[in-house]
CSV table of C-alpha atoms in Angstrom, one decimal:
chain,number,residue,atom,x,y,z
A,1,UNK,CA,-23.1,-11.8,6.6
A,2,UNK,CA,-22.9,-11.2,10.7
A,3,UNK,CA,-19.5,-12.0,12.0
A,4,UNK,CA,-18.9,-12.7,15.5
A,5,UNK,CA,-16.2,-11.8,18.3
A,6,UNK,CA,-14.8,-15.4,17.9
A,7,UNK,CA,-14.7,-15.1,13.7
A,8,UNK,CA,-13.2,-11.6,13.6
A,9,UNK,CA,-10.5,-12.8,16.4
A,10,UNK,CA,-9.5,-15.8,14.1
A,11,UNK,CA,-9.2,-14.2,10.9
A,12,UNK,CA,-7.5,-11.1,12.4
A,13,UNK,CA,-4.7,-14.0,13.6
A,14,UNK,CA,-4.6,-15.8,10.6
A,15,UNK,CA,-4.1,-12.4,8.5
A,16,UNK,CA,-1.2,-11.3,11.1
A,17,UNK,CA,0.2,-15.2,11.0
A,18,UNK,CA,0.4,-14.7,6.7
A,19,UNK,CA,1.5,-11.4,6.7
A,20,UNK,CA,5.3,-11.9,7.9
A,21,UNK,CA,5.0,-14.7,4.7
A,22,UNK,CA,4.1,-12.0,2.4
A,23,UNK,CA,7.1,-9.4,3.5
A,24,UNK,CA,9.9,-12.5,3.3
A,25,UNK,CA,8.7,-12.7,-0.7
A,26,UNK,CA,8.6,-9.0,-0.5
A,27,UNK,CA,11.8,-8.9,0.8
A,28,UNK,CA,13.4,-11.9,-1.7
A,29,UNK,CA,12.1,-9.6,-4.3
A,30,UNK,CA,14.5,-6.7,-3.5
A,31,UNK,CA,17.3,-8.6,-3.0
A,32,UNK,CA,16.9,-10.4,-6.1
A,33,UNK,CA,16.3,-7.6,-8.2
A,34,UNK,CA,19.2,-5.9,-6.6
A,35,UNK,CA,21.6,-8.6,-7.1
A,36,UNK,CA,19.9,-9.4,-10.8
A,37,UNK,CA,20.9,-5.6,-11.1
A,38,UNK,CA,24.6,-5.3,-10.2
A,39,UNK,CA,25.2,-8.8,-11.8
A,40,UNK,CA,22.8,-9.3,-15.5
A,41,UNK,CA,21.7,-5.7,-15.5
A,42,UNK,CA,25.1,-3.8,-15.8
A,43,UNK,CA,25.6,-6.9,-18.6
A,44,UNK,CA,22.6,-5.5,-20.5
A,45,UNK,CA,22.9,-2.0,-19.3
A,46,UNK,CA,26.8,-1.9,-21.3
A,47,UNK,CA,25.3,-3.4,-24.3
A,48,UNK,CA,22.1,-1.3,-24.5
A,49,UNK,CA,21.5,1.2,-21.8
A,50,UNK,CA,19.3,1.8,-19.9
A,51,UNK,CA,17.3,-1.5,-20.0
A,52,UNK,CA,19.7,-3.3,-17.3
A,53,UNK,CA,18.2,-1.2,-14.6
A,54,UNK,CA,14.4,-0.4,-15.8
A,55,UNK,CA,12.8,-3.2,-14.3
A,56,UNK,CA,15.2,-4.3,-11.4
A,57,UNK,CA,14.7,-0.2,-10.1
A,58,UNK,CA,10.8,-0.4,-10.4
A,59,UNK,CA,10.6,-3.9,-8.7
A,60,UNK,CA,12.3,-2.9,-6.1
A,61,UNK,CA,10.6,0.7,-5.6
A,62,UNK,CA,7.1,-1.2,-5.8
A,63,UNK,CA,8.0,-4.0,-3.0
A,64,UNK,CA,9.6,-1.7,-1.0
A,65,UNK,CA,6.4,0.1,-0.7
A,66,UNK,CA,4.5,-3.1,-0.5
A,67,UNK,CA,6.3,-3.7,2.7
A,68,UNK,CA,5.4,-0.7,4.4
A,69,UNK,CA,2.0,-0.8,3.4
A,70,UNK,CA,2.3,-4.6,5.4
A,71,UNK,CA,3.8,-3.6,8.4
A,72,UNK,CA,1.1,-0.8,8.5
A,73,UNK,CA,-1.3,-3.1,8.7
A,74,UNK,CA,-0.2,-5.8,10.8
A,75,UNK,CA,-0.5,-2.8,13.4
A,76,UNK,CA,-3.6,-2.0,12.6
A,77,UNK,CA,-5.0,-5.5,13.2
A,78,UNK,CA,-2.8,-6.0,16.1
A,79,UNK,CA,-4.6,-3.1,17.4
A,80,UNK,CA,-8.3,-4.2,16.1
A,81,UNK,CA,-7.7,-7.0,19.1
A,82,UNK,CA,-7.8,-4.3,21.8
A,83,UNK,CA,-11.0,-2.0,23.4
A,84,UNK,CA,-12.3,0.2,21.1
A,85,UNK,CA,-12.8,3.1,23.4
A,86,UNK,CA,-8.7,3.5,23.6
A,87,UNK,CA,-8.0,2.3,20.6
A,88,UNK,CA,-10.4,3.2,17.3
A,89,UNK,CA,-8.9,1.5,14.4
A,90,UNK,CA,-11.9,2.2,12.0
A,91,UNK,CA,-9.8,4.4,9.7
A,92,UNK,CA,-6.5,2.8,9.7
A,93,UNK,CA,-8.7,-0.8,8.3
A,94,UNK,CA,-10.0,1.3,5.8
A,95,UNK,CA,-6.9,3.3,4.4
A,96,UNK,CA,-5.0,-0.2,5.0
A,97,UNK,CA,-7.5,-1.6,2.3
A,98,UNK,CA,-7.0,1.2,-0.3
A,99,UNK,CA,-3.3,0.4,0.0
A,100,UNK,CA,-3.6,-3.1,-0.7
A,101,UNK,CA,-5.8,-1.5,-3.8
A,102,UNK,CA,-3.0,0.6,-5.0
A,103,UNK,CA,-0.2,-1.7,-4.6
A,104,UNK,CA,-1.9,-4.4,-6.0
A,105,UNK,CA,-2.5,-1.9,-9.4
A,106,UNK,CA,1.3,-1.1,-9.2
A,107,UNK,CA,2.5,-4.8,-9.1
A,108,UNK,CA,-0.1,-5.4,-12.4
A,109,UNK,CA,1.4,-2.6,-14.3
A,110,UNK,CA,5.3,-3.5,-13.2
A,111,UNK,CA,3.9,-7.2,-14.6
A,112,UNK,CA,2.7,-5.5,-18.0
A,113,UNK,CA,5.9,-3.3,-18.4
A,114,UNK,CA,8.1,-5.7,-17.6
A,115,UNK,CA,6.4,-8.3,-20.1
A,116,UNK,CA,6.5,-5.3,-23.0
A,117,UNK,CA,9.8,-4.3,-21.9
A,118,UNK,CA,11.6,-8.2,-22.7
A,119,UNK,CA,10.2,-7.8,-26.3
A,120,UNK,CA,11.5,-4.5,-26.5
A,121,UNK,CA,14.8,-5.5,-25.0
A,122,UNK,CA,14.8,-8.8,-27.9
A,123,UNK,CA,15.2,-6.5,-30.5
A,124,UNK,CA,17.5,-4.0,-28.9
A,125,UNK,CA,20.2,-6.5,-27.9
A,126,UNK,CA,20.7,-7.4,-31.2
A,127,UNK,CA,22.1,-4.3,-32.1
A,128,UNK,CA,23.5,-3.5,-29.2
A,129,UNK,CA,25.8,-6.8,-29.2
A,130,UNK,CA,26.8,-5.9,-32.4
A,131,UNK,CA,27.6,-2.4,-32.0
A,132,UNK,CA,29.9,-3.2,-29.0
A,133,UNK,CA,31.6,-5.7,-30.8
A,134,UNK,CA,32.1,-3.1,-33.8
A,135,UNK,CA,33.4,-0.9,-31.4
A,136,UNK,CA,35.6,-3.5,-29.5
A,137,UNK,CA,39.5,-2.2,-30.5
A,138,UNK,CA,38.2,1.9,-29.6
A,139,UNK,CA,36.0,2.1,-27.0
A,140,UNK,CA,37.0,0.9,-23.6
A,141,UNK,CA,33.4,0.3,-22.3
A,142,UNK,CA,32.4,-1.9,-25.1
A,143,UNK,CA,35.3,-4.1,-24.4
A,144,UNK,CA,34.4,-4.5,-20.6
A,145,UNK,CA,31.1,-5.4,-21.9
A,146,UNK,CA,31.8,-7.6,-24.3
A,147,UNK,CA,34.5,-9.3,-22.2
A,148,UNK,CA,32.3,-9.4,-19.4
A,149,UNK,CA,29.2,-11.2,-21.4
A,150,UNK,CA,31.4,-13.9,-23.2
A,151,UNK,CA,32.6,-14.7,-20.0
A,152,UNK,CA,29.7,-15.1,-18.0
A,153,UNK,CA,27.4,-16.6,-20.2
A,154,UNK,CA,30.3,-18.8,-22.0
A,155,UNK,CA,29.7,-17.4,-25.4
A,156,UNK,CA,31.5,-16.0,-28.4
A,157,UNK,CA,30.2,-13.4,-30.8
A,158,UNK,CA,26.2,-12.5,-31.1
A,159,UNK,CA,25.1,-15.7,-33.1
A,160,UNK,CA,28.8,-17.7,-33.7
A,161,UNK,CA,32.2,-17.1,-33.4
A,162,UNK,CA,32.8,-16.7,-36.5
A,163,UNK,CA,31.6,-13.1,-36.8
A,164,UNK,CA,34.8,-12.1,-35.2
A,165,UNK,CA,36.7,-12.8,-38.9
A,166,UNK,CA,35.1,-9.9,-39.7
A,167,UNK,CA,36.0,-7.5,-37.0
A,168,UNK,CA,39.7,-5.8,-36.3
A,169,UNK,CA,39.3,-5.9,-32.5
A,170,UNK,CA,42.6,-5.8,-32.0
A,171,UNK,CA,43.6,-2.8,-34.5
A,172,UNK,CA,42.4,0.3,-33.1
A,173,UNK,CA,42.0,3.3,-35.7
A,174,UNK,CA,40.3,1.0,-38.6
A,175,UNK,CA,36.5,1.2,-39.8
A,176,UNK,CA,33.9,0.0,-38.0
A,177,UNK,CA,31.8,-0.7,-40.5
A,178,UNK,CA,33.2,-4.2,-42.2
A,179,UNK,CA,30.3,-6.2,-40.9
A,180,UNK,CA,28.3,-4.5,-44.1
A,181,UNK,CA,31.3,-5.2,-46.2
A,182,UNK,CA,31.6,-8.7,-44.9
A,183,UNK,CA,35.4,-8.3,-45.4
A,184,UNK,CA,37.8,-11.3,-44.0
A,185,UNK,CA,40.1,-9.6,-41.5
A,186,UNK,CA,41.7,-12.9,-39.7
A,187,UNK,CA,40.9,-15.9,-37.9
A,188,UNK,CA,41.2,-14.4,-34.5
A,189,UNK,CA,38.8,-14.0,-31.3
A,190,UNK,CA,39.0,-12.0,-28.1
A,191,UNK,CA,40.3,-14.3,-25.2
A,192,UNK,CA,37.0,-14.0,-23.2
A,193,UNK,CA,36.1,-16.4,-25.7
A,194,UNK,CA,38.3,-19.1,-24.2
A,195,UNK,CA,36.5,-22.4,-23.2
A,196,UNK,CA,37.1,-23.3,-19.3
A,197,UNK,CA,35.9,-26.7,-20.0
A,198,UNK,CA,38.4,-27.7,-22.3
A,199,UNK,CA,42.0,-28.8,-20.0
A,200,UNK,CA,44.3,-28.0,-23.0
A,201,UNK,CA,45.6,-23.9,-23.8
A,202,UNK,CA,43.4,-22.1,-25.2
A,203,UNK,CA,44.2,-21.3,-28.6
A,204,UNK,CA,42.6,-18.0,-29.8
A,205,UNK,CA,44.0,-17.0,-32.5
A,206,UNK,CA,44.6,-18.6,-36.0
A,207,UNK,CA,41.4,-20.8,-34.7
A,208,UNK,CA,40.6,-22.6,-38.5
A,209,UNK,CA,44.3,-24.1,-38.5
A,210,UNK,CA,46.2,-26.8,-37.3
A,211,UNK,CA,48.7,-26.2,-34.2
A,212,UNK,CA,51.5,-29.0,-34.3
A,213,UNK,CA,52.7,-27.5,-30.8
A,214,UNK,CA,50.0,-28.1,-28.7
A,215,UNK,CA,48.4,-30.7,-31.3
A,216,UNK,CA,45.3,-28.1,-31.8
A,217,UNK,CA,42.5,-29.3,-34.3
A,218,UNK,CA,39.7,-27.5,-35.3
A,219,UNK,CA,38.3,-30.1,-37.0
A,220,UNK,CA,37.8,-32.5,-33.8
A,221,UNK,CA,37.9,-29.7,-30.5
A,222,UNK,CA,38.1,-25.9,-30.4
A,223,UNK,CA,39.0,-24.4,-27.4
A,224,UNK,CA,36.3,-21.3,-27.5
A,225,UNK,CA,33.1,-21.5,-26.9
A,226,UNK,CA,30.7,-21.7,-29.9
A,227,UNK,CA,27.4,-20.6,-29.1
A,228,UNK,CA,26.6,-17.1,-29.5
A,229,UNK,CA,25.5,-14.6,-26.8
A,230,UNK,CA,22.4,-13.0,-28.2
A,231,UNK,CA,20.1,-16.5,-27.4
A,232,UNK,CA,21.6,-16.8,-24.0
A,233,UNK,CA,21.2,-13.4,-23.0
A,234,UNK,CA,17.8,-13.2,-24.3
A,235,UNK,CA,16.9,-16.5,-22.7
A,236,UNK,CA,18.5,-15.4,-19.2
A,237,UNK,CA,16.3,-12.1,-19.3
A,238,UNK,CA,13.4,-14.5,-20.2
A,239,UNK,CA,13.9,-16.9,-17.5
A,240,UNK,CA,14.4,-13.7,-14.9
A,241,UNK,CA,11.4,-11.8,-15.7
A,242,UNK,CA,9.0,-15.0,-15.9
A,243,UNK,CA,10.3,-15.8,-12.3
A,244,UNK,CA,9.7,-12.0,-11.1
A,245,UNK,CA,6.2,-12.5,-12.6
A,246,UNK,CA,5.4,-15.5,-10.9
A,247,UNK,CA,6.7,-13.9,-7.8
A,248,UNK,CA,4.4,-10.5,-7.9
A,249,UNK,CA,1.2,-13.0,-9.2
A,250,UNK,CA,1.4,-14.9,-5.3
A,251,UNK,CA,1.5,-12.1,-3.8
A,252,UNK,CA,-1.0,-10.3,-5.9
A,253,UNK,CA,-3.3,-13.7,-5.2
A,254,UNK,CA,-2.2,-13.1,-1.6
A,255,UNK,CA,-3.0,-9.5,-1.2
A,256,UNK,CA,-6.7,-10.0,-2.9
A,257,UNK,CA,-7.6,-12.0,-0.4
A,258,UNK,CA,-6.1,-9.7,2.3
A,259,UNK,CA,-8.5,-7.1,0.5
A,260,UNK,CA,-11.7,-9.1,1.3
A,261,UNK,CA,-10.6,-10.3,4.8
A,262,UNK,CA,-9.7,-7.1,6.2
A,263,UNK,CA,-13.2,-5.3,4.1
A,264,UNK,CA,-14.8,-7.7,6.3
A,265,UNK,CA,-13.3,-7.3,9.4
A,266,UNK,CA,-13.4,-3.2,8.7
A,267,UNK,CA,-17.3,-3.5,8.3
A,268,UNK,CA,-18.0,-5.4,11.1
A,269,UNK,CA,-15.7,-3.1,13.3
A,270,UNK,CA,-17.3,-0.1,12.0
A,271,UNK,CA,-21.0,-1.6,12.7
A,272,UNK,CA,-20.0,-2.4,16.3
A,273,UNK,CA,-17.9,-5.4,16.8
A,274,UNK,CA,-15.1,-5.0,19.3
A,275,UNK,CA,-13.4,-6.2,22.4
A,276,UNK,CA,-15.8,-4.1,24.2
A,277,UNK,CA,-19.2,-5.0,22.3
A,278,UNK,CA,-18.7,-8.6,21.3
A,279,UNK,CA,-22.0,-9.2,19.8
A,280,UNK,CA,-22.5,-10.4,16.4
A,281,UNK,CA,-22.3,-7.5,13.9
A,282,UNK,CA,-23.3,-7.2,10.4
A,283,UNK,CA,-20.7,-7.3,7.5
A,284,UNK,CA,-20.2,-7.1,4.0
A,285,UNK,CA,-17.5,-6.6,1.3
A,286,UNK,CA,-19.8,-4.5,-1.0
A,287,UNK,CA,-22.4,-1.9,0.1
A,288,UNK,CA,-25.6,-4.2,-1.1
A,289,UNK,CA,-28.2,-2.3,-2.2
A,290,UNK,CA,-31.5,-4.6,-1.1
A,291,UNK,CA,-30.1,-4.3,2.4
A,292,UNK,CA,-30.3,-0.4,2.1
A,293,UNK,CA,-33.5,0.0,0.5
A,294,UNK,CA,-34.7,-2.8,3.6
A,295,UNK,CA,-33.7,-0.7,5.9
A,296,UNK,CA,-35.3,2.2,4.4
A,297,UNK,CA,-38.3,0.0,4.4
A,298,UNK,CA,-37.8,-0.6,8.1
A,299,UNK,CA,-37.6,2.6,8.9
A,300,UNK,CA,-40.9,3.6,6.7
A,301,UNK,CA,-42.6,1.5,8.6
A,302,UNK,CA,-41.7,2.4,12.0
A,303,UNK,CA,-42.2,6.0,10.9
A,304,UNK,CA,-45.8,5.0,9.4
A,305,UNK,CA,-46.4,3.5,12.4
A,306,UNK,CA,-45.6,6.3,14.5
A,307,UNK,CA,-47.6,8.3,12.7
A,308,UNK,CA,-50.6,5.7,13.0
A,309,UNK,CA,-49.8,5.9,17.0
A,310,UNK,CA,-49.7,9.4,17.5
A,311,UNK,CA,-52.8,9.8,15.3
A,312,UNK,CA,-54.4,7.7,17.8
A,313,UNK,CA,-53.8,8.6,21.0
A,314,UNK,CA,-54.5,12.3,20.1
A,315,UNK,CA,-57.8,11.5,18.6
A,316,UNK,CA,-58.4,9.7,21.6
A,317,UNK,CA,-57.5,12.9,24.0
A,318,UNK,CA,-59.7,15.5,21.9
A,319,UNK,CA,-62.6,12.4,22.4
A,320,UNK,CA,-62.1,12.2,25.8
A,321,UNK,CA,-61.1,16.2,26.3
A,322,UNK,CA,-64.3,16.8,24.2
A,323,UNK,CA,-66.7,14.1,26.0
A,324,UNK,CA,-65.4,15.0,29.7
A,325,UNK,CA,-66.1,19.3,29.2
A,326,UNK,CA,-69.6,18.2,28.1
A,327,UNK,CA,-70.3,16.7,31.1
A,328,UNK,CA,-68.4,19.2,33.5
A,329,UNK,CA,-70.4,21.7,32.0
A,330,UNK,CA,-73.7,20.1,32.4
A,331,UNK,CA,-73.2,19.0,36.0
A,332,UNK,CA,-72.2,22.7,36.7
A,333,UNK,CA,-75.4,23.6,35.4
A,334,UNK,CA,-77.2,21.3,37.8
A,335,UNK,CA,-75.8,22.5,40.2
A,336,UNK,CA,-76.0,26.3,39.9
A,337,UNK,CA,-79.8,25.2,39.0
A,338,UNK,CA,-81.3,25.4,42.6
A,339,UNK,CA,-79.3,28.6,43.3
A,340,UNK,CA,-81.2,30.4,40.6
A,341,UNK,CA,-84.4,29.2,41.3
């Protein structure tokens, strides 16, 4: 298609009026990812390292990148506006559109590991929940991390609290193994399994039977929560990584049709069109084919022609060269004719 001065002018605004749209989601995504980091990722990252800070790390390395890339080109197009003769932009459009190309390949694969990496990270904090809470009464880091997941996701134990029966967390130097032997230990829980909704004490230990001080029954209210954590933490990672995906798809949507815009506007710049030379100019996303072999046509032609032309006019010479010594040489005869005689 020919674009004119006017076109090119109006979609080099409307691309430098969206772009400042693109790097506030660009930016939301590093902030989010860092705070999704420090907040859910050293959650998962204690229970099964180094999953917490996989994704968060590569989101934000990618839109980091991303922003550059958008910045580069809003000066390119600022400076597509100006003459030509000072300022040639030809090359900075087209290395602008390969990095829209690249970056938009990075966001798809960061989508496609991050999707393989949730399944993966299903499975592995299943046995990582488990393991800390095996290793709850020895290991210091496992506490925090088990402490810190009850708390904020207002659970108790990986599926119920009842799998705390089973565990001494509060005698260090015992097995960690009973969960295979499925031995009774007591009817305890950590206190990071304490409810906050419930306005009575929380009463954590001996949690199957009755309390006549503080009138505790199990049978009516317990005061710890009774979900377990493996559900919500999966579901939290779920609900994260769906909303980073839908995130990096508008902009992925956003920077395709950056890529065609500023093709466009890079072949019709290249072809001619500028501040200086306003006239309509040819320009095209993809290099067509029938256009090429037309103009090879074209010029065929006008060489064929040429040919044809020159053919002429020097046939026409050697007639005329040929017709005009013919007749110099016979009047020179006539002439010399009398002399002789």
């Amino acid at each position: 298609m020919y674009l004119s001065w006017s076109s090119f002018n109006n979609i080099r605004m409307l691309l430098m009026a969206c772009m400042p749209v693109i790097i506030f989601y660009l930016i939301w995504l590093i902030n989010t990812s860092e705070g999704i980091r420090s907040e859910e990722g050293t959650l998962l990252d204690l229970v099964c390292w180094p999953d917490g800070n996989a994704i968060p790390v590569i989101i934000t390395c990618g839109s980091i990148i991303a922003v550059v890339i958008e910045l580069y080109g809003l000066y390119q197009l600022f400076k597509a506006g100006l003459p030509k003769r000072e300022y040639n932009v030809t090359n900075g459009l087209f290395y602008y559109v390969w990095s829209l190309i690249i970056i938009i390949i990075i966001f798809l694969a960061i989508m496609f590991y991050s999707g393989l990496q949730s399944t993966i990270i299903r499975a592995k904090i299943k046995g990582g929940i488990t393991k800390a809470m095996l290793r709850y009464a020895n290991h210091l880091p496992s506490k925090i991390a088990i402490d810190r997941l009850q708390t904020r996701f207002h659970c108790c134990g990986r599926v119920g609290y009842q799998e705390w029966f089973f565990i001494p967390w509060y005698s260090p130097g015992q097995s960690t193994d009973v969960l295979s032997v499925r031995k009774f230990v007591a009817d305890n829980v950590p206190y990071s399994c304490c409810s906050m909704d419930i306005m009575q004490p929380c009463i954590h230990h001996g949690v199957t039977k009755k309390g006549t001080i503080y009138k505790y029954d199990p049978s009516s209210q317990l005061t710890i929560w009774e979900a377990g954590c493996e559900e919500k933490l999966i579901s939290e990672m779920m609900s994260i990584s769906w909303r980073f995906n839908a995130v990096m798809s508008l902009i992925i949507i956003a920077m395709i049709l950056q890529v065609i815009a500023v093709r466009y506007l890079h072949t019709a710049y290249r072809n001619g069109l500028s501040a200086d030379n306003q006239d309509s100019c040819y320009a095209y996303l993809l290099r067509s084919d029938t256009k090429v072999a037309g103009r090879r046509k074209v010029v065929r032609k006008r060489k064929l022609r040429q040919a044809r032309t020159l053919h002429w006019v020097t046939a026409s010479y050697r007639r005329q060269y040929t017709t005009s010594s013919q007749s110099d040489f016979n009047s020179s005869d006539e002439l010399l004719k009398p002399i002789y005689e």
